[in-house]
Tab-separated table of C-alpha atoms and ligand atoms in Angstrom:
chain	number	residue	atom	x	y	z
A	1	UNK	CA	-2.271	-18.701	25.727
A	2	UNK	CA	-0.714	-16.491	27.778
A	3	UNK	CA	-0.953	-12.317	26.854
A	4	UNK	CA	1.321	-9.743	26.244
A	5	UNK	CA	1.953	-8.574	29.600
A	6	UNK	CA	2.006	-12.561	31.257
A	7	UNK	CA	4.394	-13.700	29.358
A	8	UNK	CA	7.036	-11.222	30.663
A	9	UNK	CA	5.673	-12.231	34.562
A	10	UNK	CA	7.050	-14.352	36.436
A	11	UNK	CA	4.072	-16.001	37.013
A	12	UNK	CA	5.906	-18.649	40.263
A	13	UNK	CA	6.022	-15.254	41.825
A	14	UNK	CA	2.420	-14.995	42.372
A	15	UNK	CA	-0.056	-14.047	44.093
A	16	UNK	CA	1.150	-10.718	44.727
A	17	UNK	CA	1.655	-8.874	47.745
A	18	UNK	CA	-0.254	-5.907	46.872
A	19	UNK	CA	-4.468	-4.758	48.194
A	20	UNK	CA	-7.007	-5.010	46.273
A	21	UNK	CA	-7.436	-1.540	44.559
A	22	UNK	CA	-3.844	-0.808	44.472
A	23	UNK	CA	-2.427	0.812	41.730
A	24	UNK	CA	0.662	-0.940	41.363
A	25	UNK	CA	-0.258	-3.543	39.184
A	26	UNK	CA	-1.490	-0.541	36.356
A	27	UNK	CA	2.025	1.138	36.400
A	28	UNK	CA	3.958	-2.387	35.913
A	29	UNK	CA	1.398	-3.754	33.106
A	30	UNK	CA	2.361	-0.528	31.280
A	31	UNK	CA	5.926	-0.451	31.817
A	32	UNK	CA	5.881	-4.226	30.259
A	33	UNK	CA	3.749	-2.979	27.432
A	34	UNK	CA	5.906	-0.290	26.742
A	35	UNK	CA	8.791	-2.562	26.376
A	36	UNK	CA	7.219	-4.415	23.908
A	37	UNK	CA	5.969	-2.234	22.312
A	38	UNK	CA	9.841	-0.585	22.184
A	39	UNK	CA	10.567	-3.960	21.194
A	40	UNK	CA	13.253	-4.411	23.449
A	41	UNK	CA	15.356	-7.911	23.759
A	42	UNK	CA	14.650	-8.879	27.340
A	43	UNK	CA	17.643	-10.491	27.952
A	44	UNK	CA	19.057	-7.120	27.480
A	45	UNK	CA	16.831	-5.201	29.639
A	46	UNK	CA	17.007	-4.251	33.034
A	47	UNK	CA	14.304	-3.291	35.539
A	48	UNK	CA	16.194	-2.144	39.527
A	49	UNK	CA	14.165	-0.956	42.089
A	50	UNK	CA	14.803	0.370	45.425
A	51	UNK	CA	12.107	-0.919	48.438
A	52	UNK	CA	8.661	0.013	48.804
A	53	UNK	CA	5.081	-1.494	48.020
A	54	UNK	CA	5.841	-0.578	44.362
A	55	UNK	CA	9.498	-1.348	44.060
A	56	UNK	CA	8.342	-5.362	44.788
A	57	UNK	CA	7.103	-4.892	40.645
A	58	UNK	CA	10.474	-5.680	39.287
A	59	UNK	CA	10.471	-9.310	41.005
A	60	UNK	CA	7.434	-9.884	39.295
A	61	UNK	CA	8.764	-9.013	36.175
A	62	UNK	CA	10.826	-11.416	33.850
A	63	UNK	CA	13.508	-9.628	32.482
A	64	UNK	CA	17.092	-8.971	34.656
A	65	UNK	CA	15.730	-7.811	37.540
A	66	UNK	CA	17.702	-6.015	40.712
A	67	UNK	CA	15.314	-5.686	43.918
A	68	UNK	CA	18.527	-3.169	45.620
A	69	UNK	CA	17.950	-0.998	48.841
A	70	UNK	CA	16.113	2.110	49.819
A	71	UNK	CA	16.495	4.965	48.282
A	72	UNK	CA	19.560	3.115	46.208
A	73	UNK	CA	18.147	1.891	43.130
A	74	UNK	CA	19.355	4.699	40.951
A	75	UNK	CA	23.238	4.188	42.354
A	76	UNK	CA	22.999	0.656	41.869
A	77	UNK	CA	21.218	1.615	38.218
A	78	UNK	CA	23.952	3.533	37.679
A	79	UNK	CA	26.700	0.970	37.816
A	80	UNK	CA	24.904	-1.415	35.885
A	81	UNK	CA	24.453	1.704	33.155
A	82	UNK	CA	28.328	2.687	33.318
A	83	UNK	CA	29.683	-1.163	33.029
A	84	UNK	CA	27.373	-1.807	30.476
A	85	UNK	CA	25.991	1.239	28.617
A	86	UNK	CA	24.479	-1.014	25.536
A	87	UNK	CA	21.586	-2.043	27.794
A	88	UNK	CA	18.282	-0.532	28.420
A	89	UNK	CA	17.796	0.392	31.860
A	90	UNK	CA	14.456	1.067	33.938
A	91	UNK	CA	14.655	1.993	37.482
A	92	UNK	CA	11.024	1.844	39.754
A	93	UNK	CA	10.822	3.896	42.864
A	94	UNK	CA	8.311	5.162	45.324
A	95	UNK	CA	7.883	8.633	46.368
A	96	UNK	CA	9.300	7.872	49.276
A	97	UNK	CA	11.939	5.967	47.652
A	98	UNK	CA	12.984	8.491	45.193
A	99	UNK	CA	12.502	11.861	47.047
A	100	UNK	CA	13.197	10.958	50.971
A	101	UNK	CA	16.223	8.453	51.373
A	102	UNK	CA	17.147	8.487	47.471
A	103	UNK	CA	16.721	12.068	47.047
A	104	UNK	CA	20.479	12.537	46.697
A	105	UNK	CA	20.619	10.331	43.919
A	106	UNK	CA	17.569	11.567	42.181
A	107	UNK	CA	19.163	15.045	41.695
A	108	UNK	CA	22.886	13.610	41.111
A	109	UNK	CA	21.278	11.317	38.514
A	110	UNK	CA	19.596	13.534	36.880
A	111	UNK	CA	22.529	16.237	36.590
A	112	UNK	CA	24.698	13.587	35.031
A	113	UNK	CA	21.963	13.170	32.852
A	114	UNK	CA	22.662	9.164	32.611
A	115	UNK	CA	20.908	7.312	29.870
A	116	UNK	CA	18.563	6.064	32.749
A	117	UNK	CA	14.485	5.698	31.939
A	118	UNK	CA	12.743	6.415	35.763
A	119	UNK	CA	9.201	5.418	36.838
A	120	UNK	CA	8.363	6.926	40.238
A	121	UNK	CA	5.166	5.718	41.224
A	122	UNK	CA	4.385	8.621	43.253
A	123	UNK	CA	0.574	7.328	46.122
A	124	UNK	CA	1.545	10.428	48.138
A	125	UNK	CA	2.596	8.033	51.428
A	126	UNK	CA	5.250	5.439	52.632
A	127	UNK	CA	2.749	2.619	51.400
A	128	UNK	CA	4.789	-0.135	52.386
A	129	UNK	CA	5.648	0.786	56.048
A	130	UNK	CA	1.979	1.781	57.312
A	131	UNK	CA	1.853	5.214	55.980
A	132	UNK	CA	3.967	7.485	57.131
A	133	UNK	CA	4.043	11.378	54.964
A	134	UNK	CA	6.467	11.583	52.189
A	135	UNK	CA	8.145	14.376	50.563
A	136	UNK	CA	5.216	13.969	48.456
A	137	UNK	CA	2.066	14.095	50.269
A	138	UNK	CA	0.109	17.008	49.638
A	139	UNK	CA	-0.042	19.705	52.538
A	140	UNK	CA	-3.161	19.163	55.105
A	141	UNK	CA	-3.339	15.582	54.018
A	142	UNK	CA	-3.203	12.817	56.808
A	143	UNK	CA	-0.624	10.199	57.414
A	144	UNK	CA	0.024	8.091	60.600
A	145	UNK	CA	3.071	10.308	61.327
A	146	UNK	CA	0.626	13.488	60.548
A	147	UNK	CA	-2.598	12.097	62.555
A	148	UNK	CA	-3.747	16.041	62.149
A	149	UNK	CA	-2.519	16.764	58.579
A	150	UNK	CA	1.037	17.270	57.082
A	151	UNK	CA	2.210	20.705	57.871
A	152	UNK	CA	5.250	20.075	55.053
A	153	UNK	CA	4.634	21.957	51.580
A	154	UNK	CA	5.192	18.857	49.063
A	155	UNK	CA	7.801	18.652	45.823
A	156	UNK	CA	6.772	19.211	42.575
A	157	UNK	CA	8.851	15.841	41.682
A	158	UNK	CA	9.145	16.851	38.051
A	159	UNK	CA	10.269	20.568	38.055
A	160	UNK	CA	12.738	19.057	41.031
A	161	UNK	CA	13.892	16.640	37.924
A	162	UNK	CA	13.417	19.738	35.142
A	163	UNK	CA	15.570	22.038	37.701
A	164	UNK	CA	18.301	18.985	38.415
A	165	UNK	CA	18.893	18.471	34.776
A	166	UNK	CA	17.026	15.693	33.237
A	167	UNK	CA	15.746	15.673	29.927
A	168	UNK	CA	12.472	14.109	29.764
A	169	UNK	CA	10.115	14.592	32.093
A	170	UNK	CA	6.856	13.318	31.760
A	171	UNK	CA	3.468	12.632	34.083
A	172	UNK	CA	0.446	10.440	33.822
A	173	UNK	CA	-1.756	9.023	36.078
A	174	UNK	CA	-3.334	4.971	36.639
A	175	UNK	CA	-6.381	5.918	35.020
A	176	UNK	CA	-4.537	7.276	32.019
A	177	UNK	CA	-2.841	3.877	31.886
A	178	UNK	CA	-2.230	3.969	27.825
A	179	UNK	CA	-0.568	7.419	27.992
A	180	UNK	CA	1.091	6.554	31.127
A	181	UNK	CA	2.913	3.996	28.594
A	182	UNK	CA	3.180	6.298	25.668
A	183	UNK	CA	5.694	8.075	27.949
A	184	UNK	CA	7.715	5.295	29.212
A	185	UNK	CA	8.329	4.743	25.601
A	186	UNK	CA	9.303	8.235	24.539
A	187	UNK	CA	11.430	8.138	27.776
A	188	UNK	CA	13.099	5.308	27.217
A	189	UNK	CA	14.178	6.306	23.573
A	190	UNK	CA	15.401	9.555	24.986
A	191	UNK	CA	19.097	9.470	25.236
A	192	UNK	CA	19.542	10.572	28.668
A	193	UNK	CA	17.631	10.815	32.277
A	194	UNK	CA	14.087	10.760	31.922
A	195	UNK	CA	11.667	10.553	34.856
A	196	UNK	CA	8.049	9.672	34.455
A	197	UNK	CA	5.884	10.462	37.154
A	198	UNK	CA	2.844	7.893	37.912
A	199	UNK	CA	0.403	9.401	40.450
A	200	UNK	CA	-1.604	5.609	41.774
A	201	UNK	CA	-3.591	5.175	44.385
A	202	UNK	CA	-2.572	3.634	47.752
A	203	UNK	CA	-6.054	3.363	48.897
A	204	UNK	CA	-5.465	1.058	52.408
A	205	UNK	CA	-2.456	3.820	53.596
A	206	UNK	CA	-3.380	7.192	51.705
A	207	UNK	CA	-6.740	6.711	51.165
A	208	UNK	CA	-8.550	5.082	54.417
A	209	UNK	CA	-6.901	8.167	55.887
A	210	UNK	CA	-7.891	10.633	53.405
A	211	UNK	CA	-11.585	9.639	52.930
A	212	UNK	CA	-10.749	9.063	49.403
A	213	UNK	CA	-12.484	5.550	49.093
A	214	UNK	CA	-11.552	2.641	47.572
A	215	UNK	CA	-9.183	2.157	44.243
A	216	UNK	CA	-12.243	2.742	41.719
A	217	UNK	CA	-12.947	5.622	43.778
A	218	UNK	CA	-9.365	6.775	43.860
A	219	UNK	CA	-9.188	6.206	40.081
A	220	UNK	CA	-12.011	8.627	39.552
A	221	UNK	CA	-10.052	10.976	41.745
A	222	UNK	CA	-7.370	10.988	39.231
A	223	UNK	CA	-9.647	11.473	36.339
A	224	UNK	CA	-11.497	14.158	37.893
A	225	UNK	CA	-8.103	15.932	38.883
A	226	UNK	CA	-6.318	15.351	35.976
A	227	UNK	CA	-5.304	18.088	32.619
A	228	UNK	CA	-3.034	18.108	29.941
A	229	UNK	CA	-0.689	20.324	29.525
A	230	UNK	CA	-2.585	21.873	26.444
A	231	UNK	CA	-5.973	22.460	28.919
A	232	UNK	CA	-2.774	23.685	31.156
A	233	UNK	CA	-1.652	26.421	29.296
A	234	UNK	CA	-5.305	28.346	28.954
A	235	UNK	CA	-5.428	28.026	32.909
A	236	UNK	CA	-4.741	30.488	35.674
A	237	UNK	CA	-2.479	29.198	38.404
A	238	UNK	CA	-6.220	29.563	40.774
A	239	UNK	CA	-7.918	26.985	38.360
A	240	UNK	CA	-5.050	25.065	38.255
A	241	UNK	CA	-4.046	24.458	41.949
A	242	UNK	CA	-5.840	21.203	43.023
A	243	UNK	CA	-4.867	19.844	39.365
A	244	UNK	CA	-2.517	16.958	38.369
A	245	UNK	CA	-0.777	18.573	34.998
A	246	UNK	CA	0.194	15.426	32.915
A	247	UNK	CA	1.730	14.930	29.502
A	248	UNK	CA	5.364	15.431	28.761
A	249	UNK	CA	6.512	18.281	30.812
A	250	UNK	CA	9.799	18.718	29.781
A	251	UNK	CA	11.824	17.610	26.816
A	252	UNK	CA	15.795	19.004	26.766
A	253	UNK	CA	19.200	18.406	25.538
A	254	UNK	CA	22.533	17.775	27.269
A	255	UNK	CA	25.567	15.222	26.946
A	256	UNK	CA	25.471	12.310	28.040
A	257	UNK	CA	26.884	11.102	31.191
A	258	UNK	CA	27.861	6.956	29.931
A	259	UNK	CA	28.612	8.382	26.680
A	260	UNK	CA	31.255	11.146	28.212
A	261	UNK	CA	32.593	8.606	30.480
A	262	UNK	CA	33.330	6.442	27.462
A	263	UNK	CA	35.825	8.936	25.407
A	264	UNK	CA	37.225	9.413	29.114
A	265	UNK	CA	38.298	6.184	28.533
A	266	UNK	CA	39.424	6.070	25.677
A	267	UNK	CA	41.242	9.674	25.973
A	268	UNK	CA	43.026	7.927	29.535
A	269	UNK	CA	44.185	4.683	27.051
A	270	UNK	CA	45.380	7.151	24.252
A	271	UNK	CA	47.398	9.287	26.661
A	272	UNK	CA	49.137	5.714	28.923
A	273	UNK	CA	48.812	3.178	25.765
A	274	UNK	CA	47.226	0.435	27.860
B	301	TPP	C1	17.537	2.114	54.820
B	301	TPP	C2	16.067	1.853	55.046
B	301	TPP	N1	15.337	2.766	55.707
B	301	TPP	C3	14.017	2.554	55.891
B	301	TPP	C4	13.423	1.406	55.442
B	301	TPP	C5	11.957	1.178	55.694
B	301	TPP	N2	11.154	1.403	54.536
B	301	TPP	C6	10.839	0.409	53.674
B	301	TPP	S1	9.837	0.895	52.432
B	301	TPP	C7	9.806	2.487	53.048
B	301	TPP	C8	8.985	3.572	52.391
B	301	TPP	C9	8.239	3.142	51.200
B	301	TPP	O1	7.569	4.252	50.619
B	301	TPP	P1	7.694	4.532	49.086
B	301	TPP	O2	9.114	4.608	48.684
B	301	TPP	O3	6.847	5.704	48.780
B	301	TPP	O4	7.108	3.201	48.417
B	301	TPP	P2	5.627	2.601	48.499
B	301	TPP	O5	5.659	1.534	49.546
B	301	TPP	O6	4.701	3.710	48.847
B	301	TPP	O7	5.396	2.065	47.137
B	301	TPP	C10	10.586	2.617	54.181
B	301	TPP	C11	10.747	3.858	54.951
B	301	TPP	C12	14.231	0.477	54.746
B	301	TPP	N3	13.722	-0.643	54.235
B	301	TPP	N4	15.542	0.729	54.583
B	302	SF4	S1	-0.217	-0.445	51.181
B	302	SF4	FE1	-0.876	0.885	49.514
B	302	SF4	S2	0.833	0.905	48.026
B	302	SF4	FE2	1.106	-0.842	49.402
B	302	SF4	S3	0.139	-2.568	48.322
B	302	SF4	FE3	-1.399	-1.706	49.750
B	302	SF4	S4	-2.539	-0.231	48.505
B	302	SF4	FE4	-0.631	-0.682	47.394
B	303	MG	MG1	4.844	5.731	48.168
């Protein structure tokens, strides 16, 4: 019999493309759970991603699937959202994806505040493409375009999301795999942009590099690393500097943007009688 997660794979797909130790796999066997769990029809939900190591998970994933462009998942997310606002849309990026080539889009997304649920699956590096620094790897940290260490101070993706205007913001890491899908839930049933941050480990083109070790390794990292935002708030900004803050960050209110655009419409077809 095949379990929870299988049954939404599609299984012809396989094997995968992704290394052993990979973190990948973690992020999309929680997004499926969390759909489930939101019991969700799957013929009326839809995964897009852009391109990246990470962005392959929607392919694997039985539901309507979009595998779109780089750095162009959210504008082709966003169609999809505006043409037909009654489904339930989840758009995978990388860091590099997201922050880099889609950057634009994040913040434009996320000011419209479109009823769009967001998984960046942030492993610090351009996994896909041999490891190359991304807006996201962490100052001093080595990449094959930074053989000495990145000179570039990083983002903080989710006060870049907090400051562009979405309303949920939320981080977990791989190792915290059930909370990590506690928050794609609460995301999803926000009404609105919501960006979950998942910190996995790319541990062939961040790792190698970093003398991190392998994925068990890496996962440790992440433990080790890792504090809610209640052991957050008794912390000094000292004690917390090498930490990964996760929890739900940010919870806000604002319109709409599908929502808007709808009485648009029907204000336009009240005012010509079409
Ligand atoms: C327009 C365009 N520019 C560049 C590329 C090459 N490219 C493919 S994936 C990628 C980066 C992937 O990094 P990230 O988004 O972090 O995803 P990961 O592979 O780490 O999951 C790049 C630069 C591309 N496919 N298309
Ligand atoms: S290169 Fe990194 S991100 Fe890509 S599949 Fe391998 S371990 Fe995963
Ligand atoms: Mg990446």
């Amino acid at each position: 019999m095949l379990s929870q997660v299988e049954s939404h794979l599609r299984s012809d797909r396989f094997p995968h493309i992704w290394c052993p130790g990979c973190g990948n796999g973690i992020v999309l066997a929680a997004l499926v759970r969390a759909i489930e769990e939101l019991g969700y029809d799957p013929d009326k939900t839809v995964v897009v991603s852009g391109i990246g190591c990470s962005s392959r998970a929607a392919g694997y994933l039985d539901f309507n699937t979009l595998h779109t462009t780089h750095g162009r998942a959210l504008a082709f997310a966003t169609g999809i959202k505006l043409a037909r606002p009654e489904l339930e849309v989840f758009v995978l990026m990388g860091d590099g994806d997201a922050t880099a080539i889609g950057g634009n889009h994040f913040i434009h997304a996320a000011r419209r505040n479109i009823d769009l649920t967001t998984i960046i699956f942030n492993n610090s590096i351009y996994g896909m493409t041999g490891g190359q620094y991304s807006p996201l790897t962490p100052p001093g940290k080595r990449a094959t375009t930074a053989p000495y260490g990145n000179i570039e101070r990083s983002f903080d993706i989710a006060e870049l999301a907090k400051g562009a205007g979405a309303t949920y913001v939320a981080r977990a890491t791989t190792y915290h795999a059930t909370m990590l899908e506690k928050l794609i839930v609460a995301g999803a049933r926000n009404k609105g942009f919501s960006v979950i941050e998942a910190i996995t480990a790319c541990p062939v083109g961040y790792g190698r590099r970093n003398k991190m070790g392998n994925g068990l390794q890496m996962l440790l990292w992440q433990k080790e690393h890792a504090v809610t935002v209640k052991q957050a708030e008794k912390m000094s900004p000292e004690e917390l500097r090498d930490k990964i803050v996760i929890g739900e960050l940010y919870k806000g209110e604002a319109p709409e943007y599908t929502a808007m655009y709808q009485q648009i419409i029907e204000r336009a077809q009240k005012i010509t009688g079409q």
